Amino acid sequence: MNVGQMQLHKRLVDYKNSPITEGILDSQYLQLLGLQDESNPNLVVEVASLFFTDAEQLLNDLSRELTQQNVDFQQVDVHVDRLEGQSPSIGAPRLKNACIAFRHFRNTCQETNIPVYLRCLENMRQEFLLVKSKLETLFNLEQQIAAAGGTIPIGRPHL
């Protein structure tokens, strides 16, 4: 391994650990990494891509619902429940907690309090974007290492 590859590899190891130590990703993500092996080296990227697509759609649907003249709160609840249910698939506890906070406000606030719902939605969107940004950066580092002729460590990071 040349110096450039070693630097990229160290950045990858450090970056793989940071979302976990920051609480952005959790043990579910570690389990997902543990399922990835030589026979399925793109498992995490594939699961993350599906999660990104679905979560973005749900957030857009929520935004659209909450800006309607007559908000269909039953549909809003369905979207929040789906997003909360999908968050563990990638191990995103902060996003799941943002969904729980939305539901808490939903249970305690009047339906006419749309600004509170929009703030909760913005918090959910920010947590999603944080997860997406961390994982995309990680995937880009892996691609750089592979392009430089290095190998990507398979499995869970060493914390």
GROMACS .gro file of C-alpha atoms in nm:
model
  159
    1MET     CA    1   0.000   0.000   0.000
    2ASN     CA    2   0.150   0.334  -0.098
    3VAL     CA    3   0.131   0.649   0.118
    4GLY     CA    4  -0.175   0.783  -0.067
    5GLN     CA    5  -0.360   0.454  -0.028
    6MET     CA    6  -0.268   0.439   0.341
    7GLN     CA    7  -0.401   0.792   0.396
    8LEU     CA    8  -0.726   0.709   0.217
    9HIS     CA    9  -0.757   0.386   0.415
   10LYS     CA   10  -0.707   0.572   0.746
   11ARG     CA   11  -0.966   0.833   0.644
   12LEU     CA   12  -1.206   0.551   0.559
   13VAL     CA   13  -1.160   0.378   0.895
   14ASP     CA   14  -1.198   0.707   1.082
   15TYR     CA   15  -1.501   0.803   0.876
   16LYS     CA   16  -1.665   0.461   0.918
   17ASN     CA   17  -1.646   0.507   1.295
   18SER     CA   18  -1.761   0.869   1.315
   19PRO     CA   19  -2.135   0.826   1.235
   20ILE     CA   20  -2.156   0.558   1.504
   21THR     CA   21  -1.969   0.753   1.772
   22GLU     CA   22  -2.179   1.061   1.683
   23GLY     CA   23  -2.502   0.864   1.723
   24ILE     CA   24  -2.609   0.921   1.361
   25LEU     CA   25  -2.597   0.546   1.293
   26ASP     CA   26  -2.636   0.263   1.543
   27SER     CA   27  -2.591  -0.110   1.595
   28GLN     CA   28  -2.839  -0.187   1.317
   29TYR     CA   29  -2.595  -0.027   1.073
   30LEU     CA   30  -2.316  -0.238   1.223
   31GLN     CA   31  -2.528  -0.549   1.170
   32LEU     CA   32  -2.586  -0.447   0.809
   33LEU     CA   33  -2.211  -0.407   0.762
   34GLY     CA   34  -2.163  -0.751   0.914
   35LEU     CA   35  -2.388  -0.902   0.645
   36GLN     CA   36  -2.174  -0.759   0.367
   37ASP     CA   37  -1.906  -0.996   0.241
   38GLU     CA   38  -1.715  -1.086  -0.074
   39SER     CA   39  -2.023  -1.253  -0.225
   40ASN     CA   40  -2.230  -0.936  -0.171
   41PRO     CA   41  -1.982  -0.646  -0.148
   42ASN     CA   42  -2.240  -0.380  -0.240
   43LEU     CA   43  -2.507  -0.474   0.013
   44VAL     CA   44  -2.477  -0.158   0.224
   45VAL     CA   45  -2.473   0.070  -0.081
   46GLU     CA   46  -2.780  -0.105  -0.223
   47VAL     CA   47  -2.975  -0.090   0.104
   48ALA     CA   48  -2.875   0.274   0.154
   49SER     CA   49  -2.978   0.366  -0.202
   50LEU     CA   50  -3.323   0.214  -0.151
   51PHE     CA   51  -3.354   0.389   0.185
   52PHE     CA   52  -3.250   0.725   0.035
   53THR     CA   53  -3.505   0.697  -0.246
   54ASP     CA   54  -3.791   0.590  -0.019
   55ALA     CA   55  -3.714   0.840   0.258
   56GLU     CA   56  -3.684   1.131   0.014
   57GLN     CA   57  -4.018   1.038  -0.138
   58LEU     CA   58  -4.183   1.014   0.205
   59LEU     CA   59  -4.040   1.350   0.312
   60ASN     CA   60  -4.161   1.509  -0.013
   61ASP     CA   61  -4.505   1.351   0.033
   62LEU     CA   62  -4.520   1.483   0.390
   63SER     CA   63  -4.423   1.829   0.275
   64ARG     CA   64  -4.688   1.822   0.005
   65GLU     CA   65  -4.954   1.697   0.249
   66LEU     CA   66  -4.874   1.958   0.513
   67THR     CA   67  -4.897   2.245   0.266
   68GLN     CA   68  -5.241   2.149   0.133
   69GLN     CA   69  -5.540   2.367   0.213
   70ASN     CA   70  -5.708   2.072   0.386
   71VAL     CA   71  -5.440   1.850   0.536
   72ASP     CA   72  -5.520   1.479   0.536
   73PHE     CA   73  -5.371   1.394   0.876
   74GLN     CA   74  -5.447   1.027   0.831
   75GLN     CA   75  -5.216   1.027   0.528
   76VAL     CA   76  -4.958   1.234   0.718
   77ASP     CA   77  -4.958   0.968   0.991
   78VAL     CA   78  -4.906   0.695   0.733
   79HIS     CA   79  -4.603   0.874   0.586
   80VAL     CA   80  -4.448   0.939   0.930
   81ASP     CA   81  -4.505   0.577   1.035
   82ARG     CA   82  -4.343   0.449   0.715
   83LEU     CA   83  -4.041   0.676   0.756
   84GLU     CA   84  -4.002   0.576   1.119
   85GLY     CA   85  -4.033   0.211   1.021
   86GLN     CA   86  -3.769   0.242   0.750
   87SER     CA   87  -3.514   0.428   0.964
   88PRO     CA   88  -3.393   0.113   1.143
   89SER     CA   89  -3.325  -0.057   0.807
   90ILE     CA   90  -3.014   0.158   0.778
   91GLY     CA   91  -2.965   0.215   1.151
   92ALA     CA   92  -3.065   0.582   1.172
   93PRO     CA   93  -3.179   0.638   1.533
   94ARG     CA   94  -3.185   1.018   1.521
   95LEU     CA   95  -3.417   1.011   1.220
   96LYS     CA   96  -3.639   0.760   1.398
   97ASN     CA   97  -3.644   0.985   1.705
   98ALA     CA   98  -3.739   1.284   1.488
   99CYS     CA   99  -4.035   1.079   1.360
  100ILE     CA  100  -4.132   0.994   1.717
  101ALA     CA  101  -4.116   1.365   1.808
  102PHE     CA  102  -4.342   1.443   1.511
  103ARG     CA  103  -4.591   1.183   1.632
  104HIS     CA  104  -4.571   1.325   1.986
  105PHE     CA  105  -4.665   1.669   1.857
  106ARG     CA  106  -4.933   1.510   1.646
  107ASN     CA  107  -5.082   1.354   1.960
  108THR     CA  108  -5.059   1.672   2.171
  109CYS     CA  109  -5.117   1.960   1.928
  110GLN     CA  110  -5.422   2.074   1.747
  111GLU     CA  111  -5.435   1.986   1.381
  112THR     CA  112  -5.445   2.356   1.297
  113ASN     CA  113  -5.093   2.405   1.435
  114ILE     CA  114  -4.927   2.350   1.096
  115PRO     CA  115  -4.611   2.554   1.181
  116VAL     CA  116  -4.522   2.301   1.453
  117TYR     CA  117  -4.564   2.014   1.207
  118LEU     CA  118  -4.352   2.193   0.950
  119ARG     CA  119  -4.074   2.246   1.207
  120CYS     CA  120  -4.089   1.876   1.296
  121LEU     CA  121  -4.077   1.789   0.927
  122GLU     CA  122  -3.773   2.013   0.882
  123ASN     CA  123  -3.601   1.836   1.173
  124MET     CA  124  -3.678   1.499   1.012
  125ARG     CA  125  -3.541   1.625   0.680
  126GLN     CA  126  -3.220   1.750   0.846
  127GLU     CA  127  -3.163   1.417   1.021
  128PHE     CA  128  -3.221   1.235   0.693
  129LEU     CA  129  -2.978   1.462   0.508
  130LEU     CA  130  -2.716   1.407   0.778
  131VAL     CA  131  -2.742   1.027   0.742
  132LYS     CA  132  -2.736   1.055   0.364
  133SER     CA  133  -2.436   1.288   0.364
  134LYS     CA  134  -2.235   1.066   0.600
  135LEU     CA  135  -2.305   0.750   0.402
  136GLU     CA  136  -2.245   0.911   0.062
  137THR     CA  137  -1.911   1.045   0.184
  138LEU     CA  138  -1.822   0.699   0.314
  139PHE     CA  139  -1.917   0.538  -0.018
  140ASN     CA  140  -1.712   0.799  -0.208
  141LEU     CA  141  -1.407   0.726   0.009
  142GLU     CA  142  -1.447   0.356  -0.065
  143GLN     CA  143  -1.463   0.431  -0.438
  144GLN     CA  144  -1.148   0.644  -0.414
  145ILE     CA  145  -0.963   0.363  -0.239
  146ALA     CA  146  -1.078   0.109  -0.498
  147ALA     CA  147  -0.983   0.346  -0.783
  148ALA     CA  148  -0.636   0.388  -0.628
  149GLY     CA  149  -0.592   0.009  -0.630
  150GLY     CA  150  -0.656  -0.040  -0.259
  151THR     CA  151  -0.889  -0.283  -0.090
  152ILE     CA  152  -1.198  -0.196   0.108
  153PRO     CA  153  -1.219  -0.360   0.449
  154ILE     CA  154  -1.533  -0.574   0.458
  155GLY     CA  155  -1.751  -0.590   0.767
  156ARG     CA  156  -1.789  -0.386   1.078
  157PRO     CA  157  -1.562  -0.094   1.172
  158HIS     CA  158  -1.332  -0.127   1.470
  159LEU     CA  159  -1.454   0.110   1.740
   0.00000   0.00000   0.00000
